[in-house]
Amino acid sequence: MHQSEAILENKLIKQLVDLGYQSVKVMDGDVLVSNLKSQLEAFNKASYTDKEFDGILNHLAKGNVFEKAKTLRDRFSFTQDNGEIAYVRFFDSENWNKNLFQVTNQVSQEGSFKNRYDVTLLVNGLPLVQIELKRRGLEIKEAFNQINRYQKHSFWSNHALFQYVQLFVISNGANTKYLANNELQSVKQTFFWADANNKNITELDAFAAAFLNPDHLGKMIANYIVINETHKVLMVLRPYQYFATEALIKQVKTCTDNAYIWHTTGSGKTLTSFKTSQILMDLPEVYKVVFVVDRKDLDYQTMQEFNSFKEGSVDSTDNTTSLVNQFLGKFKDKKGVRKESDLIITTIQKLNNAISDRYAKQLAHLKKERLVFIFDECHRSQFGETHERITKFFARSQLFGFTGTPIFAENASKNDKGKRTTKDLFGKCLHKYVITDAIRDENVLKFGIEYYSVFKHKNKPQFDQMVEDINKKEVFEDPQYLESVVDYIIANHNRKTFSKDYSAIFAVSDIDAAIAYYELFQQKKLAGEHDLRIATIFTYGANEEDENAQDYLPDFEFAQAAEAQVAYQSSHSRDKLESFVGDYNKMYNTNYTTKDSKLFEGYFKDISKRLKDREKTTFNDEKDRLDLVIVVGMMLTGFDAKKVNTLYVDKNLKQHGLIQAFSRTNRIFGEQKSQGNILCFRNLKQATDDAITLFSNKEAIEVVVMPEYKDIAKQFDEAFKGLKEIVPSYQSVNELESEEEEAAFVQAFRRLMRNLNVLQSYTDFDWDDLPLDEQEYEDYKSKYLDLYEKVKREKQKEKVSILDDIDFELELIHRDRVNVAYIIKLLAKLKLSDPTSAKAQKKAIVDLLGGDVMLRSKRELIEKFIEENLPAIHDADKIEEAFDQYWQDQKVLALGKICEDESLDKAQFKSLIDTYIYSGQEPIRDDVFKCLDHRPSILKAREIGVRILNRMKEFVEVFVHGMVG
């Protein structure tokens, strides 16, 4: 029998009391407020009159979760009844043990629903940690979804004190995870706590002992919650980020030795290095922290990320003089305002210049100061020389490196200093978190690698030896070879990228190959063979004569890309690139060129931004999407974009170069993105196995690489068998009697969808291999969506259901881009067909409307058009015009009905809808009330506001989303 929620809860409370928490009974909002008053008085060693406390309470009620996180860490000054100024603090970040820790349970809050929370940890009376428990055996995801409901339903009530929650903990006893209070995140941003050796601590009692003890929890809230200014959200560090930062702080406090951190690519090194820099800056023994990147684009990217973690925390150095001024404390920003910065971000080139003879005298007095240098991506070869010059110039400096792929003896390349490993340059590795750790923790995705042998025209899992021995250069430059690669990408791109919902990178061996491939794609686009949006970027530094050059990612590439004084190796490649940039300008209405270094740099940034911004909800996919970027070396290292999920490779890669390049695809992003797709046109099987072994261990290959197609197909068969046991046919779904049975069906079908989602990304995919055909799948899917609609309707009626907390993962229900243009094409086909096939086609359209998440809401209106309007149209070419007119008329009628039902001013409400469609931002309730004839009473306001907002969203979903041709 599973342990009940109540037993779990009582055991946890007893354990927390033993750890030093005071147990307190807080049944509702009123008791919460009176307890807050007494705790703030005890913490501040003061007493407040009712009037003074009302002022404090009003101050605490202001702002959203993000702003309240700042209020928590600040102090508030107010005028006491006797006229004197007093200060109240809400949390002590310096001495976190001095805060007052309490535990309570079953606090009930009345919002749009009455909610009762499981276990709440109060610090100085404020609820800072909320723990949601599910009985053993239930999915932990249900606790996550419950938290999301509470945020919408009741956290904002009663002075919104529950919006001070910094961390959530979710557990079913056996699995326990923590997460920051951030509405934007998915269940993928929930983390297990671990020990310093990355061993996960999953049991609730072990987690409570390690993480919730007052000393550790106080330190996490004080130091390891990041207030992200760009997205206006809270973030929390993962255990390996915490242990690495703590190790570096200890190193600075206890010795002057250098060191490095090995955290795999994609695991969030920038956040770790920012936190380290921020804490080190405040240590009295450190004069300044200098964060060193090795390429101009990373300088810009890192500055943006650092400033997002803390506004204005850093200014990028435009040139060497501004860097020298930062060292001297004479730096002025662009407005001429003097800024004293303890944190400097610069490139390795500018740092080299700053310690050259020209500036040596100006900086001479700093030689005695203790500076900490943090090197990002410290595996790059040129660090050897700079490293030597820095240690010589700043005699008391301490150097730390961060890398995802360290240099060992096996993958070290020679320079004039001989072979230098990361250990030679930085000393001891203080913390490791390798690719297998990250995949196990679901912090990065596995790679789905497929090898395509152009020569044999067969997709085999491995090339045979004969292929490896072909004279490569000759074959790889053959026009027939290039064309078959392009054809293969065109044929498989939709499958790999979920019909262009994600972008891809194509890595090629050299500039000539980039030019040839780009031109081939453009020719085929003009011939109507594809509609992919393609760009390319390369520089002249990549074509070295060294025969091994193509095996490594060029180190210096971007720094030289836009330096006007260096001539291109051949004017031919410069002219070609100029014309390709011209194509890009036409496609996106931009104005870049290779003839000006700033504009060329702008071109690179624009491509990067286009790929990065796709993950934003406000991104306009139709207008701004970029499908494929052809590169030689750029963007294969240090570049992160969550909506890149595919890498095509026609280039020899090995060791750290290979892992870095593959890792462009494996950032976590929702349920649909189940792996990073790697499609190799060269035999990199051995190189891949060697690289994975080098950067983790021998056994790691099957952890890092997705199983073969046949193994996933087997998992699908098992999932199908499980589904059949619950519902032998799709009609059986109608006979499910209880919500428990419906929940079992939802979970079984979801498992099937997850497996199908992975299978469909393989080029081998074929419905004939599966135990059910596409029609049967669609029938089941339709029933699944019916249940989803039912839950949605009941939520609006404020009916509580156990299905509320089950995630339907609708993003897995994906099909080709189905929009109004697609439907009109089908209607025209229906109009032109003979009566016999018309019936089948009509059924196909109705099925399509039922099976597509986006089109389901429009089904009734489109069916009405087919029944009533289509028979009266005699010319198939006029269907589009007639459908547009019909849609417009229905839209006007629907808007009129909402306005009449809710007594809204039509013009004002239409303007509110237009703003919502344009910005994607939900209007605030006051703006909704401005459209009403009269403002509702306080008691009714929330209910009316929520109802109108829901109707507005429904209107947009039906008439706007998916209806752009």
XYZ file of C-alpha atoms in Angstrom, residues 149 394 400 420 566 819-820 876:
8
model
C -2.944 26.274 -10.098
C 49.712 40.758 -12.157
C 40.081 30.190 -12.699
C 49.508 22.183 -22.855
C 42.747 42.062 -42.766
C -3.605 27.016 -41.344
C -6.282 28.775 -43.345
C -13.220 26.935 -57.015
